[in-house]
Amino acid sequence: MDFAYADALNQAIRLLSLRHRARAAALLEPLGLHTGQEALLLELDRTGPMIQAQLSEALGCEPPSVTLMTRKLEASGHVRRAPAPGDKRASVVELTDRGRALTQQVKGLWCELAEETVAGLPADTAAALPGILMILTGNVDTRRPRRRQGQTIDRGEL
Amino acid sequence: MDFAYADALNQAIRLLSLRHRARAAALLEPLGLHTGQEALLLELDRTGPMIQAQLSEALGCEPPSVTLMTRKLEASGHVRRAPAPGDKRASVVELTDRGRALTQQVKGLWCELAEETVAGLPADTAAALPGILMILTGNVDTRRPRRRQGQTIDRGEL
DNA sequence: TAAGATTAGTTATGCGCATAATGTTATGCG
DNA sequence: CGCATAACATTATGCGCATAACTAATCTTA
């Protein structure tokens, strides 16, 4: 593997992370949201109420992070927590009406951000991009079982 | 702009950021490096000694971050700081011999990481990726003058 | 059913990067 | 020249996300 290429790729990913996150933060700030919280709201909007362990899985961040995110969103009244029926350890998280309203605004910003991000790219490139990035993510993902080299794993899921 | 696409794209970028960073951290940890420090070493290796303001620009992070990074790399003996000739405010940062040696190891890991990252991608897609990501980065970059919508700005660079 | 292992969630702590405020040196202009 | 302004660096502080250590509840199984 050519180092010049490797460096270009890793650096590009690093810079995109920094800038995309910074831009997202700037867009979300008027709504009183910090980066990461929008992902939780959008996930609840997509999937409906769920317990924190599921959120952790869906958001790709660790349980302690989810604890803090939900705590803050609860404090700001966008999310509600209730004891999970049938499991006294777990608590289900769901959007409040205010949270649902805010999520709609987030969706608008999210479209803006995506549009801004892929500006100047050929349409087919832009269309393929999410899928490509998901492949990359899967390739370096150490949380899940570890997919081998971008090919799907045989169905040995316990 | 379609929300489903926007969501897929923004989410993909967010997850790639988290996972790629985590994987890099895991690879760098045996070298005693934390994420971000490798970028500084590689930049010094590429460009040679430079002052922190230049590092800040090259690395895409703010001066206070550079202060901390250099301080830690100085403490671990990989980098040296000297007063800048002709400017008592600035200090030039350069690699020590140990730093240079470590950087060579980082380069190896960087190749591993890139290889792992693009596994399973068509060769031409992988080849085009760094350029595409740099376009995205430029599109959402608010540090520099603000390029408009992915097209180059007219040469009004002061 | 009682004991060990697993799972949900939390608290404590640490790192990277950001912004704000400060001190110091350079510079450009009346 | 002298003064205002800009640039380099730093300190203080805050947020997101991570890991480690812990409690409490649930599952497994002998």
Short mmCIF file of C-alpha atoms (C1' of nucleotides) in Angstrom, two decimals:
data_model
loop_
_atom_site.label_atom_id
_atom_site.label_comp_id
_atom_site.label_asym_id
_atom_site.label_seq_id
_atom_site.Cartn_x
_atom_site.Cartn_y
_atom_site.Cartn_z
CA MET A 1 0.00 0.00 0.00
CA ASP A 2 1.31 3.38 -1.10
CA PHE A 3 1.92 5.71 1.83
CA ALA A 4 1.03 8.83 -0.17
CA TYR A 5 -2.41 7.36 -0.81
CA ALA A 6 -2.84 6.10 2.73
CA ASP A 7 -1.93 9.49 4.13
CA ALA A 8 -4.25 11.30 1.75
CA LEU A 9 -7.12 9.02 2.67
CA ASN A 10 -6.66 9.04 6.42
CA GLN A 11 -6.07 12.76 6.48
CA ALA A 12 -9.13 13.36 4.33
CA ILE A 13 -11.29 11.32 6.70
CA ARG A 14 -9.86 13.14 9.70
CA LEU A 15 -10.46 16.58 8.22
CA LEU A 16 -13.93 15.72 7.01
CA SER A 17 -14.78 14.55 10.52
CA LEU A 18 -13.62 17.80 12.06
CA ARG A 19 -15.26 20.12 9.54
CA HIS A 20 -18.53 18.28 9.08
CA ARG A 21 -18.96 18.11 12.81
CA ALA A 22 -18.13 21.78 13.22
CA ARG A 23 -20.60 22.75 10.52
CA ALA A 24 -23.29 20.59 12.10
CA ALA A 25 -22.61 22.22 15.45
CA ALA A 26 -23.00 25.67 13.90
CA LEU A 27 -26.33 24.71 12.32
CA LEU A 28 -27.68 23.06 15.47
CA GLU A 29 -26.62 25.77 17.87
CA PRO A 30 -29.64 28.04 17.18
CA LEU A 31 -31.86 25.11 18.18
CA GLY A 32 -30.03 24.76 21.45
CA LEU A 33 -28.64 21.37 20.48
CA HIS A 34 -25.12 20.06 20.66
CA THR A 35 -23.67 17.61 18.18
CA GLY A 36 -24.70 14.05 18.85
CA GLN A 37 -28.04 14.94 20.38
CA GLU A 38 -29.57 15.34 16.94
CA ALA A 39 -28.63 11.74 16.15
CA LEU A 40 -30.55 10.54 19.17
CA LEU A 41 -33.63 12.56 18.25
CA LEU A 42 -33.53 11.35 14.66
CA GLU A 43 -33.14 7.76 15.76
CA LEU A 44 -36.15 7.97 18.06
CA ASP A 45 -38.09 9.60 15.25
CA ARG A 46 -37.14 6.81 12.86
CA THR A 47 -37.65 3.83 15.10
CA GLY A 48 -39.92 4.95 17.92
CA PRO A 49 -39.41 4.51 21.66
CA MET A 50 -36.53 2.26 22.64
CA ILE A 51 -34.31 1.47 25.60
CA GLN A 52 -30.89 2.98 25.99
CA ALA A 53 -29.02 -0.17 25.07
CA GLN A 54 -30.74 -0.13 21.70
CA LEU A 55 -29.93 3.55 21.32
CA SER A 56 -26.32 2.84 22.10
CA GLU A 57 -26.27 0.21 19.37
CA ALA A 58 -28.07 2.39 16.85
CA LEU A 59 -26.03 5.52 17.48
CA GLY A 60 -22.72 3.73 17.55
CA CYS A 61 -21.65 5.18 20.86
CA GLU A 62 -21.15 3.69 24.29
CA PRO A 63 -23.78 3.40 27.04
CA PRO A 64 -22.26 6.11 29.24
CA SER A 65 -22.52 8.54 26.34
CA VAL A 66 -26.15 7.61 25.86
CA THR A 67 -26.80 8.19 29.54
CA LEU A 68 -25.50 11.74 29.27
CA MET A 69 -27.25 12.52 26.00
CA THR A 70 -30.61 11.33 27.27
CA ARG A 71 -30.15 13.11 30.56
CA LYS A 72 -29.57 16.43 28.82
CA LEU A 73 -32.37 15.96 26.32
CA GLU A 74 -34.64 15.03 29.18
CA ALA A 75 -33.61 18.17 31.06
CA SER A 76 -34.44 20.27 28.01
CA GLY A 77 -37.80 18.55 27.71
CA HIS A 78 -37.30 16.91 24.34
CA VAL A 79 -37.25 13.37 25.58
CA ARG A 80 -38.98 11.38 28.31
CA ARG A 81 -37.82 8.31 30.18
CA ALA A 82 -40.08 5.67 31.61
CA PRO A 83 -39.39 2.36 33.33
CA ALA A 84 -39.38 -0.49 30.85
CA PRO A 85 -42.33 -2.88 31.30
CA GLY A 86 -40.99 -6.28 32.21
CA ASP A 87 -37.40 -5.23 32.87
CA LYS A 88 -36.66 -3.18 35.94
CA ARG A 89 -33.10 -2.47 34.80
CA ALA A 90 -34.01 -0.80 31.53
CA SER A 91 -35.73 2.49 30.80
CA VAL A 92 -37.45 3.32 27.54
CA VAL A 93 -36.73 6.67 25.94
CA GLU A 94 -39.28 8.44 23.78
CA LEU A 95 -39.78 11.83 22.17
CA THR A 96 -42.00 14.39 23.83
CA ASP A 97 -44.19 16.65 21.71
CA ARG A 98 -41.55 19.34 21.98
CA GLY A 99 -38.93 16.82 20.98
CA ARG A 100 -40.94 15.77 17.97
CA ALA A 101 -41.35 19.38 16.89
CA LEU A 102 -37.64 20.02 17.31
CA THR A 103 -36.82 16.92 15.33
CA GLN A 104 -38.72 18.32 12.37
CA GLN A 105 -36.52 21.38 12.47
CA VAL A 106 -33.45 19.18 12.70
CA LYS A 107 -34.59 17.35 9.60
CA GLY A 108 -34.63 20.62 7.70
CA LEU A 109 -31.13 21.46 8.82
CA TRP A 110 -29.98 17.96 8.01
CA CYS A 111 -31.11 18.39 4.42
CA GLU A 112 -29.34 21.73 4.21
CA LEU A 113 -26.17 20.21 5.57
CA ALA A 114 -26.22 17.26 3.19
CA GLU A 115 -26.91 19.50 0.22
CA GLU A 116 -24.09 21.79 1.20
CA THR A 117 -21.78 18.83 1.77
CA VAL A 118 -22.13 17.20 -1.64
CA ALA A 119 -22.28 20.44 -3.61
CA GLY A 120 -20.27 20.27 -6.79
CA LEU A 121 -20.26 16.49 -6.90
CA PRO A 122 -21.58 14.55 -9.90
CA ALA A 123 -25.07 13.26 -9.10
CA ASP A 124 -24.12 9.60 -9.36
CA THR A 125 -21.11 10.11 -7.11
CA ALA A 126 -23.27 11.81 -4.51
CA ALA A 127 -25.83 9.04 -4.75
CA ALA A 128 -23.22 6.33 -4.20
CA LEU A 129 -21.52 8.13 -1.34
CA PRO A 130 -23.58 7.00 1.68
CA GLY A 131 -23.17 3.37 0.69
CA ILE A 132 -19.45 3.74 0.19
CA LEU A 133 -19.01 5.43 3.54
CA MET A 134 -20.98 2.69 5.23
CA ILE A 135 -18.64 0.11 3.74
CA LEU A 136 -15.65 2.03 5.08
CA THR A 137 -17.29 2.25 8.47
CA GLY A 138 -17.95 -1.47 8.54
CA ASN A 139 -14.35 -2.14 7.57
CA VAL A 140 -12.92 -0.32 10.58
CA ASP A 141 -15.71 -1.12 13.02
CA THR A 142 -14.39 -2.92 16.07
CA ARG A 143 -17.61 -2.76 18.06
CA ARG A 144 -19.49 -5.35 16.07
CA PRO A 145 -18.03 -8.86 15.57
CA ARG A 146 -15.43 -7.59 13.06
CA ARG A 147 -16.35 -8.09 9.47
CA ARG A 148 -13.40 -9.43 7.51
CA GLN A 149 -12.07 -7.24 4.73
CA GLY A 150 -15.30 -5.76 3.50
CA GLN A 151 -16.95 -9.02 2.62
CA THR A 152 -20.04 -10.14 4.46
CA ILE A 153 -19.59 -12.62 7.23
CA ASP A 154 -21.13 -16.06 7.02
CA ARG A 155 -24.36 -16.25 8.91
CA GLY A 156 -22.78 -17.44 12.12
CA GLU A 157 -24.57 -14.94 14.28
CA LEU A 158 -24.99 -17.13 17.36
CA MET B 1 -33.26 17.57 -1.06
CA ASP B 2 -34.57 14.19 0.00
CA PHE B 3 -34.41 13.72 3.78
CA ALA B 4 -33.77 10.00 3.53
CA TYR B 5 -30.64 10.70 1.51
CA ALA B 6 -29.54 13.57 3.72
CA ASP B 7 -29.95 11.44 6.81
CA ALA B 8 -28.07 8.53 5.28
CA LEU B 9 -25.21 10.79 4.26
CA ASN B 10 -24.87 12.73 7.50
CA GLN B 11 -25.21 9.60 9.58
CA ALA B 12 -22.63 7.80 7.45
CA ILE B 13 -20.15 10.64 7.91
CA ARG B 14 -20.80 10.71 11.64
CA LEU B 15 -20.32 6.97 12.05
CA LEU B 16 -17.24 6.89 9.87
CA SER B 17 -15.74 9.63 12.01
CA LEU B 18 -16.36 7.71 15.21
CA ARG B 19 -15.15 4.33 13.94
CA HIS B 20 -12.18 5.47 11.92
CA ARG B 21 -10.97 7.52 14.85
CA ALA B 22 -11.48 4.63 17.25
CA ARG B 23 -9.58 2.27 14.98
CA ALA B 24 -6.75 4.76 14.61
CA ALA B 25 -6.60 5.11 18.38
CA ALA B 26 -6.35 1.36 18.78
CA LEU B 27 -3.51 1.16 16.27
CA LEU B 28 -1.60 4.11 17.75
CA GLU B 29 -1.98 3.09 21.36
CA PRO B 30 0.94 0.60 21.33
CA LEU B 31 3.17 3.49 20.17
CA GLY B 32 2.04 5.58 23.11
CA LEU B 33 0.29 8.07 20.85
CA HIS B 34 -3.20 9.49 21.08
CA THR B 35 -5.26 10.42 18.05
CA GLY B 36 -4.33 13.77 16.59
CA GLN B 37 -0.70 13.56 17.61
CA GLU B 38 0.09 11.37 14.63
CA ALA B 39 -1.20 14.09 12.33
CA LEU B 40 1.24 16.56 13.83
CA LEU B 41 4.16 14.18 13.45
CA LEU B 42 3.24 13.39 9.85
CA GLU B 43 2.88 17.05 9.02
CA LEU B 44 6.31 17.86 10.41
CA ASP B 45 7.71 14.92 8.49
CA ARG B 46 6.12 16.15 5.28
CA THR B 47 6.90 19.81 5.52
CA GLY B 48 9.78 20.17 7.97
CA PRO B 49 10.03 22.50 10.98
CA MET B 50 7.32 25.09 11.25
CA ILE B 51 5.71 27.41 13.76
CA GLN B 52 2.54 26.51 15.58
CA ALA B 53 0.35 28.86 13.59
CA GLN B 54 1.34 26.99 10.44
CA LEU B 55 0.68 23.70 12.17
CA SER B 56 -2.73 24.93 13.20
CA GLU B 57 -3.52 25.78 9.61
CA ALA B 58 -2.14 22.50 8.24
CA LEU B 59 -3.83 20.28 10.80
CA GLY B 60 -7.14 22.05 10.63
CA CYS B 61 -7.42 22.55 14.36
CA GLU B 62 -7.24 25.62 16.55
CA PRO B 63 -4.11 27.11 18.13
CA PRO B 64 -4.94 26.01 21.68
CA SER B 65 -5.19 22.43 20.46
CA VAL B 66 -1.80 22.75 18.81
CA THR B 67 -0.34 24.11 22.04
CA LEU B 68 -1.48 21.01 23.92
CA MET B 69 -0.42 18.57 21.23
CA THR B 70 3.06 20.03 20.96
CA ARG B 71 3.40 20.22 24.71
CA LYS B 72 2.66 16.52 25.07
CA LEU B 73 4.83 15.47 22.16
CA GLU B 74 7.60 17.61 23.59
CA ALA B 75 7.18 15.93 26.98
CA SER B 76 7.46 12.52 25.35
CA GLY B 77 10.58 13.63 23.52
CA HIS B 78 9.28 13.35 19.98
CA VAL B 79 9.29 17.03 19.21
CA ARG B 80 11.43 20.01 20.11
CA ARG B 81 10.52 23.67 20.36
CA ALA B 82 12.89 26.55 19.71
CA PRO B 83 12.32 30.30 19.61
CA ALA B 84 11.66 31.48 16.08
CA PRO B 85 14.48 33.59 14.66
CA GLY B 86 13.19 37.07 13.99
CA ASP B 87 9.87 36.70 15.81
CA LYS B 88 9.86 36.52 19.58
CA ARG B 89 6.19 35.53 19.67
CA ALA B 90 6.54 32.37 17.63
CA SER B 91 8.27 29.12 18.32
CA VAL B 92 9.31 26.64 15.66
CA VAL B 93 8.46 22.99 16.20
CA GLU B 94 10.59 20.21 14.76
CA LEU B 95 10.95 16.46 15.03
CA THR B 96 13.62 14.98 17.27
CA ASP B 97 15.41 11.83 16.19
CA ARG B 98 13.07 9.80 18.35
CA GLY B 99 10.15 11.62 16.78
CA ARG B 100 11.43 10.86 13.32
CA ALA B 101 11.80 7.20 14.18
CA LEU B 102 8.31 7.07 15.63
CA THR B 103 6.91 8.75 12.57
CA GLN B 104 8.23 5.94 10.41
CA GLN B 105 6.26 3.49 12.53
CA VAL B 106 3.20 5.67 12.24
CA LYS B 107 3.54 5.59 8.48
CA GLY B 108 3.37 1.83 8.57
CA LEU B 109 0.24 1.87 10.68
CA TRP B 110 -1.25 4.52 8.44
CA CYS B 111 -0.88 2.25 5.45
CA GLU B 112 -2.45 -0.61 7.36
CA LEU B 113 -5.35 1.56 8.38
CA ALA B 114 -5.98 2.87 4.88
CA GLU B 115 -5.79 -0.61 3.42
CA GLU B 116 -8.21 -1.90 6.00
CA THR B 117 -10.52 1.05 5.43
CA VAL B 118 -10.98 0.68 1.70
CA ALA B 119 -11.08 -3.11 1.69
CA GLY B 120 -13.72 -4.49 -0.61
CA LEU B 121 -13.98 -1.30 -2.65
CA PRO B 122 -13.44 -1.26 -6.42
CA ALA B 123 -9.94 0.06 -7.14
CA ASP B 124 -11.12 3.10 -9.03
CA THR B 125 -13.57 4.01 -6.27
CA ALA B 126 -10.82 3.76 -3.69
CA ALA B 127 -8.53 5.84 -5.84
CA ALA B 128 -11.11 8.59 -6.23
CA LEU B 129 -12.06 8.65 -2.57
CA PRO B 130 -9.50 11.03 -1.07
CA GLY B 131 -10.29 13.65 -3.67
CA ILE B 132 -14.02 13.31 -3.12
CA LEU B 133 -13.64 13.60 0.64
CA MET B 134 -11.52 16.71 0.21
CA ILE B 135 -14.27 18.28 -1.85
CA LEU B 136 -16.80 17.50 0.89
CA THR B 137 -14.46 18.96 3.47
CA GLY B 138 -14.02 22.15 1.46
CA ASN B 139 -17.78 22.43 1.09
CA VAL B 140 -18.42 22.50 4.83
CA ASP B 141 -15.24 24.28 5.86
CA THR B 142 -15.99 27.46 7.75
CA ARG B 143 -12.42 28.16 8.81
CA ARG B 144 -11.18 29.23 5.42
CA PRO B 145 -12.91 32.06 3.53
CA ARG B 146 -15.96 29.86 2.72
CA ARG B 147 -15.98 28.39 -0.73
CA ARG B 148 -19.40 28.72 -2.28
CA GLN B 149 -21.20 25.53 -3.21
CA GLY B 150 -18.24 23.49 -4.31
CA GLN B 151 -17.19 25.75 -7.11
CA THR B 152 -13.84 27.51 -6.89
CA ILE B 153 -13.88 31.05 -5.73
CA ASP B 154 -12.70 33.81 -8.03
CA ARG B 155 -9.10 34.63 -7.37
CA GLY B 156 -9.84 37.34 -4.88
CA GLU B 157 -7.50 35.99 -2.28
CA LEU B 158 -6.37 39.34 -0.97
"C1'" DT C 1 -34.08 -22.94 43.65
"C1'" DA C 2 -29.60 -21.09 44.66
"C1'" DA C 3 -25.12 -19.47 42.45
"C1'" DG C 4 -22.60 -17.68 38.72
"C1'" DA C 5 -22.66 -15.20 34.52
"C1'" DT C 6 -24.66 -11.69 31.67
"C1'" DT C 7 -27.00 -7.32 30.76
"C1'" DA C 8 -28.98 -2.30 31.70
"C1'" DG C 9 -27.63 1.67 33.48
"C1'" DT C 10 -24.85 4.96 36.14
"C1'" DT C 11 -20.73 7.52 38.08
"C1'" DA C 12 -15.91 8.87 37.81
"C1'" DT C 13 -12.35 10.13 35.06
"C1'" DG C 14 -9.47 11.24 30.87
"C1'" DC C 15 -8.51 12.83 26.14
"C1'" DG C 16 -9.30 15.70 21.88
"C1'" DC C 17 -10.91 19.72 20.19
"C1'" DA C 18 -13.54 24.11 20.67
"C1'" DT C 19 -14.21 29.10 22.28
"C1'" DA C 20 -13.07 33.09 25.28
"C1'" DA C 21 -9.92 35.88 27.54
"C1'" DT C 22 -5.04 37.27 28.34
"C1'" DG C 23 -0.16 38.55 27.65
"C1'" DT C 24 3.33 39.62 24.46
"C1'" DT C 25 5.47 40.93 20.18
"C1'" DA C 26 5.02 42.86 15.19
"C1'" DT C 27 3.29 45.90 12.10
"C1'" DG C 28 1.02 49.75 9.57
"C1'" DC C 29 -0.35 54.38 9.55
"C1'" DG C 30 -1.15 59.29 10.98
"C1'" DC D 1 7.90 58.30 16.26
"C1'" DG D 2 3.89 56.64 18.69
"C1'" DC D 3 -0.23 54.39 18.88
"C1'" DA D 4 -3.79 51.29 17.30
"C1'" DT D 5 -4.35 46.89 15.36
"C1'" DA D 6 -3.17 42.38 14.21
"C1'" DA D 7 -0.79 38.01 14.97
"C1'" DC D 8 1.49 34.14 18.03
"C1'" DA D 9 0.96 31.65 21.84
"C1'" DT D 10 -1.08 30.35 26.21
"C1'" DT D 11 -4.47 29.45 30.11
"C1'" DA D 12 -9.13 28.43 31.59
"C1'" DT D 13 -13.16 26.19 30.68
"C1'" DG D 14 -16.79 23.25 28.41
"C1'" DC D 15 -18.63 19.54 25.49
"C1'" DG D 16 -18.61 14.85 23.22
"C1'" DC D 17 -17.16 10.44 23.52
"C1'" DA D 18 -14.26 6.75 25.59
"C1'" DT D 19 -12.93 3.26 29.33
"C1'" DA D 20 -13.10 1.46 34.06
"C1'" DA D 21 -15.50 0.35 38.03
"C1'" DC D 22 -19.86 -0.26 40.22
"C1'" DT D 23 -25.00 -1.51 41.33
"C1'" DA D 24 -29.02 -3.80 40.35
"C1'" DA D 25 -31.77 -6.84 37.72
"C1'" DT D 26 -32.19 -10.91 34.68
"C1'" DC D 27 -30.87 -15.24 32.73
"C1'" DT D 28 -28.72 -19.90 32.93
"C1'" DT D 29 -28.11 -24.09 34.72
"C1'" DA D 30 -26.84 -27.63 37.90
#
